[in-house]
Amino acid sequence: MKIVFAGTPDFAVAPLQKIIDGGFEVVGVITQPDKPQGRKGILTPPPVKTLAISRGIPVLQPEKIRDELPALSALGGDIMITCAYGQILTQSVLDLFPQGVWNIHAGLLPAYRGASPIQSCILAGEAKTGVSIMKTELGLDSGDVLCVEETEIGETETCGELSSRLSQIGADLILTALRLLESGEFTLTPQGETGVNVVRKINKENAKLDFSKPCQELVNLVRAMNPAPVAYAVLDGNKINVYRAERAVLNGEEQAYFPIASCGEVLSDSPKRGLLVKCADGALKLTEVQAAGGKRMLGSDFINGRKAKKGQVFEC
């Protein structure tokens, strides 16, 4: 079984590595074009390309995969495995692979179809998620499911941390899937249309903290936006990135001040108490923050440096 692997970011590296180490023949890798990175705009290859080159695997980087059908066909693949590739596959691409195209999807289906399953399940406060291996068809993440591995989500787990775990789960699961496909002894499960939900791409416009909302919703937002695009709040016109936050337990003095404070108001001047901000149903403790142009620091150090004072109000 000759495999063509299509993937781009760090998330796809572990699955590709596992397939190679599992003894399967990878005849080609398809990934996105190199892109400028950092302030200097240095042209940087995708992580999947770096791995493929190190293992001597041919790499294609089409701007549009549908325009590279001859080169793709020339690889001679029997099957394609996709993982966070970043382009939609046309029927002409799907038709090139006699044993099908199979996707490693970082979410449970059909509840988390679409572009942001990891961030979206954290935003929704889900207790569990998982990785699904499904057969790719023209519909968005709507194909039949071959196998699934579920996992619990940690209460404080960020998108970056969960993504790393799901990448490893996906790596193990794709080996299981390939062995099933190789044996021919497998059953596909149609998703059906009950509980279908399509989650859209998350961007920086979704990352602003609105302290008029409930505390847990804000905690989930901070977790979902770490490491990117990063949740933020605005204080006196200045953007403050928030990397970690938790529900605060207020002391007597803070409880007395709470009823007269506005949503978004800083509730304490004490570095020992940290950066406490009133929200709809309690207070949020911003435990790791970063002022524009500054370094990441503890919320207590932010208070200690007088960058926020009791009575100041974050935008809602």
mmCIF file of C-alpha atoms in Angstrom, residues 13-187:
data_model
loop_
_atom_site.group_PDB
_atom_site.id
_atom_site.type_symbol
_atom_site.label_atom_id
_atom_site.label_comp_id
_atom_site.label_asym_id
_atom_site.label_seq_id
_atom_site.Cartn_x
_atom_site.Cartn_y
_atom_site.Cartn_z
ATOM 1 C CA VAL A 13 4.205 15.816 12.136
ATOM 2 C CA ALA A 14 3.601 13.041 14.692
ATOM 3 C CA PRO A 15 1.134 11.173 12.447
ATOM 4 C CA LEU A 16 3.530 11.284 9.488
ATOM 5 C CA GLN A 17 6.422 10.167 11.687
ATOM 6 C CA LYS A 18 4.330 7.295 13.055
ATOM 7 C CA ILE A 19 3.337 6.135 9.565
ATOM 8 C CA ILE A 20 6.977 6.137 8.437
ATOM 9 C CA ASP A 21 8.207 4.364 11.572
ATOM 10 C CA GLY A 22 5.346 1.867 11.268
ATOM 11 C CA GLY A 23 6.918 0.504 8.112
ATOM 12 C CA PHE A 24 4.407 1.890 5.622
ATOM 13 C CA GLU A 25 5.653 3.171 2.274
ATOM 14 C CA VAL A 26 5.160 6.934 1.966
ATOM 15 C CA VAL A 27 5.734 7.788 -1.698
ATOM 16 C CA GLY A 28 5.087 11.512 -1.416
ATOM 17 C CA VAL A 29 4.125 14.384 0.865
ATOM 18 C CA ILE A 30 1.849 17.261 -0.118
ATOM 19 C CA THR A 31 2.093 20.408 1.970
ATOM 20 C CA GLN A 32 1.457 24.130 1.754
ATOM 21 C CA PRO A 33 4.034 26.479 0.174
ATOM 22 C CA ASP A 34 6.807 27.971 2.316
ATOM 23 C CA LYS A 35 5.677 31.189 4.007
ATOM 24 C CA PRO A 36 7.424 34.265 5.465
ATOM 25 C CA GLN A 37 7.751 34.053 9.255
ATOM 26 C CA GLY A 38 8.738 36.514 11.968
ATOM 27 C CA ARG A 39 9.526 40.197 11.776
ATOM 28 C CA LYS A 40 12.201 39.626 9.146
ATOM 29 C CA GLY A 41 9.827 37.671 6.930
ATOM 30 C CA ILE A 42 12.189 34.726 6.531
ATOM 31 C CA LEU A 43 10.751 32.145 4.127
ATOM 32 C CA THR A 44 10.102 29.079 6.289
ATOM 33 C CA PRO A 45 9.077 25.557 5.263
ATOM 34 C CA PRO A 46 6.090 23.869 6.932
ATOM 35 C CA PRO A 47 7.057 21.406 9.703
ATOM 36 C CA VAL A 48 5.776 18.470 7.642
ATOM 37 C CA LYS A 49 8.077 19.400 4.750
ATOM 38 C CA THR A 50 11.080 19.478 7.077
ATOM 39 C CA LEU A 51 10.337 15.944 8.279
ATOM 40 C CA ALA A 52 9.688 14.630 4.776
ATOM 41 C CA ILE A 53 12.953 16.003 3.404
ATOM 42 C CA SER A 54 14.885 14.556 6.346
ATOM 43 C CA ARG A 55 13.481 11.128 5.440
ATOM 44 C CA GLY A 56 14.089 11.483 1.708
ATOM 45 C CA ILE A 57 10.416 11.635 0.752
ATOM 46 C CA PRO A 58 9.417 13.655 -2.351
ATOM 47 C CA VAL A 59 7.515 16.848 -1.504
ATOM 48 C CA LEU A 60 4.958 18.789 -3.550
ATOM 49 C CA GLN A 61 3.848 22.284 -2.478
ATOM 50 C CA PRO A 62 1.086 23.367 -4.859
ATOM 51 C CA GLU A 63 -0.641 26.706 -4.437
ATOM 52 C CA LYS A 64 -3.791 24.844 -5.487
ATOM 53 C CA ILE A 65 -3.680 21.074 -5.315
ATOM 54 C CA ARG A 66 -6.303 20.698 -8.049
ATOM 55 C CA ASP A 67 -3.843 22.289 -10.500
ATOM 56 C CA GLU A 68 -1.177 19.629 -9.847
ATOM 57 C CA LEU A 69 -3.059 16.449 -10.774
ATOM 58 C CA PRO A 70 -0.363 15.071 -13.138
ATOM 59 C CA ALA A 71 2.390 15.460 -10.519
ATOM 60 C CA LEU A 72 0.136 14.016 -7.838
ATOM 61 C CA SER A 73 -0.805 11.063 -10.025
ATOM 62 C CA ALA A 74 2.849 10.440 -10.882
ATOM 63 C CA LEU A 75 3.561 9.642 -7.220
ATOM 64 C CA GLY A 76 1.649 6.400 -7.723
ATOM 65 C CA GLY A 77 -0.192 6.465 -4.415
ATOM 66 C CA ASP A 78 -2.853 3.881 -3.584
ATOM 67 C CA ILE A 79 -4.212 5.883 -0.670
ATOM 68 C CA MET A 80 -3.997 9.429 0.664
ATOM 69 C CA ILE A 81 -3.909 10.378 4.345
ATOM 70 C CA THR A 82 -4.692 14.007 5.166
ATOM 71 C CA CYS A 83 -4.033 15.808 8.422
ATOM 72 C CA ALA A 84 -4.488 19.578 8.792
ATOM 73 C CA TYR A 85 -3.427 20.065 5.172
ATOM 74 C CA GLY A 86 -5.170 23.390 4.654
ATOM 75 C CA GLN A 87 -6.807 22.977 1.246
ATOM 76 C CA ILE A 88 -10.150 21.552 0.162
ATOM 77 C CA LEU A 89 -9.819 18.485 -2.062
ATOM 78 C CA THR A 90 -11.803 18.312 -5.297
ATOM 79 C CA GLN A 91 -13.365 15.143 -6.681
ATOM 80 C CA SER A 92 -10.587 15.009 -9.270
ATOM 81 C CA VAL A 93 -8.066 14.630 -6.421
ATOM 82 C CA LEU A 94 -10.159 12.057 -4.554
ATOM 83 C CA ASP A 95 -10.462 9.966 -7.715
ATOM 84 C CA LEU A 96 -6.673 9.506 -7.939
ATOM 85 C CA PHE A 97 -6.554 7.093 -4.986
ATOM 86 C CA PRO A 98 -8.121 3.644 -5.458
ATOM 87 C CA GLN A 99 -8.118 2.922 -1.704
ATOM 88 C CA GLY A 100 -9.585 6.292 -0.855
ATOM 89 C CA VAL A 101 -8.609 9.474 0.948
ATOM 90 C CA TRP A 102 -8.755 9.362 4.752
ATOM 91 C CA ASN A 103 -8.593 12.307 7.118
ATOM 92 C CA ILE A 104 -7.235 12.578 10.661
ATOM 93 C CA HIS A 105 -9.761 14.967 12.224
ATOM 94 C CA ALA A 106 -9.028 16.522 15.633
ATOM 95 C CA GLY A 107 -12.576 16.337 16.949
ATOM 96 C CA LEU A 108 -15.628 14.168 17.494
ATOM 97 C CA LEU A 109 -18.074 13.924 14.608
ATOM 98 C CA PRO A 110 -20.561 15.165 13.599
ATOM 99 C CA ALA A 111 -20.561 17.641 16.511
ATOM 100 C CA TYR A 112 -17.274 19.303 15.553
ATOM 101 C CA ARG A 113 -16.961 19.401 11.801
ATOM 102 C CA GLY A 114 -15.011 22.285 10.329
ATOM 103 C CA ALA A 115 -11.905 24.380 10.802
ATOM 104 C CA SER A 116 -11.571 24.805 14.581
ATOM 105 C CA PRO A 117 -12.613 21.627 16.427
ATOM 106 C CA ILE A 118 -10.019 21.944 19.195
ATOM 107 C CA GLN A 119 -10.635 25.601 20.031
ATOM 108 C CA SER A 120 -14.384 25.253 19.650
ATOM 109 C CA CYS A 121 -14.755 22.321 22.030
ATOM 110 C CA ILE A 122 -12.805 24.250 24.691
ATOM 111 C CA LEU A 123 -14.955 27.341 24.117
ATOM 112 C CA ALA A 124 -18.048 25.182 24.578
ATOM 113 C CA GLY A 125 -16.750 23.835 27.885
ATOM 114 C CA GLU A 126 -16.736 20.234 26.683
ATOM 115 C CA ALA A 127 -15.445 17.565 29.066
ATOM 116 C CA LYS A 128 -14.167 15.319 26.287
ATOM 117 C CA THR A 129 -13.011 15.383 22.685
ATOM 118 C CA GLY A 130 -11.129 12.991 20.462
ATOM 119 C CA VAL A 131 -9.685 12.126 17.072
ATOM 120 C CA SER A 132 -11.761 10.691 14.229
ATOM 121 C CA ILE A 133 -10.445 8.897 11.147
ATOM 122 C CA MET A 134 -12.987 9.409 8.370
ATOM 123 C CA LYS A 135 -13.262 8.819 4.654
ATOM 124 C CA THR A 136 -13.031 12.090 2.769
ATOM 125 C CA GLU A 137 -15.857 13.086 0.451
ATOM 126 C CA LEU A 138 -16.873 16.402 -1.074
ATOM 127 C CA GLY A 139 -18.959 17.442 1.943
ATOM 128 C CA LEU A 140 -17.177 19.230 4.797
ATOM 129 C CA ASP A 141 -15.984 16.533 7.243
ATOM 130 C CA SER A 142 -19.136 14.571 6.458
ATOM 131 C CA GLY A 143 -17.629 11.232 5.419
ATOM 132 C CA ASP A 144 -18.119 7.848 7.058
ATOM 133 C CA VAL A 145 -16.051 7.238 10.192
ATOM 134 C CA LEU A 146 -13.555 4.363 10.332
ATOM 135 C CA CYS A 147 -12.396 4.689 13.947
ATOM 136 C CA VAL A 148 -12.453 7.113 16.883
ATOM 137 C CA GLU A 149 -10.385 7.631 20.027
ATOM 138 C CA GLU A 150 -11.888 9.788 22.783
ATOM 139 C CA THR A 151 -10.029 11.638 25.540
ATOM 140 C CA GLU A 152 -11.003 13.806 28.491
ATOM 141 C CA ILE A 153 -10.114 17.496 28.402
ATOM 142 C CA GLY A 154 -8.216 18.815 31.429
ATOM 143 C CA GLU A 155 -9.937 21.632 33.318
ATOM 144 C CA THR A 156 -7.018 23.993 32.714
ATOM 145 C CA GLU A 157 -5.790 22.517 29.414
ATOM 146 C CA THR A 158 -5.077 25.081 26.710
ATOM 147 C CA CYS A 159 -5.614 24.690 22.990
ATOM 148 C CA GLY A 160 -1.884 24.226 22.477
ATOM 149 C CA GLU A 161 -1.625 21.541 25.147
ATOM 150 C CA LEU A 162 -4.694 19.688 23.908
ATOM 151 C CA SER A 163 -3.518 19.947 20.307
ATOM 152 C CA SER A 164 -0.217 18.283 21.221
ATOM 153 C CA ARG A 165 -2.052 15.411 22.904
ATOM 154 C CA LEU A 166 -4.493 14.959 20.046
ATOM 155 C CA SER A 167 -1.618 14.892 17.569
ATOM 156 C CA GLN A 168 -0.121 11.918 19.418
ATOM 157 C CA ILE A 169 -3.525 10.231 19.678
ATOM 158 C CA GLY A 170 -4.014 10.783 15.954
ATOM 159 C CA ALA A 171 -0.597 9.290 15.252
ATOM 160 C CA ASP A 172 -1.474 6.081 17.080
ATOM 161 C CA LEU A 173 -4.973 5.957 15.613
ATOM 162 C CA ILE A 174 -3.856 6.317 11.997
ATOM 163 C CA LEU A 175 -1.676 3.227 12.403
ATOM 164 C CA THR A 176 -4.736 1.326 13.622
ATOM 165 C CA ALA A 177 -6.709 2.680 10.668
ATOM 166 C CA LEU A 178 -4.065 1.740 8.094
ATOM 167 C CA ARG A 179 -3.867 -1.803 9.420
ATOM 168 C CA LEU A 180 -7.649 -2.110 9.226
ATOM 169 C CA LEU A 181 -7.648 -0.796 5.666
ATOM 170 C CA GLU A 182 -4.787 -3.099 4.720
ATOM 171 C CA SER A 183 -6.641 -6.124 6.082
ATOM 172 C CA GLY A 184 -9.918 -5.188 4.428
ATOM 173 C CA GLU A 185 -11.736 -6.135 7.630
ATOM 174 C CA PHE A 186 -13.422 -2.953 8.770
ATOM 175 C CA THR A 187 -16.833 -1.351 9.107
#
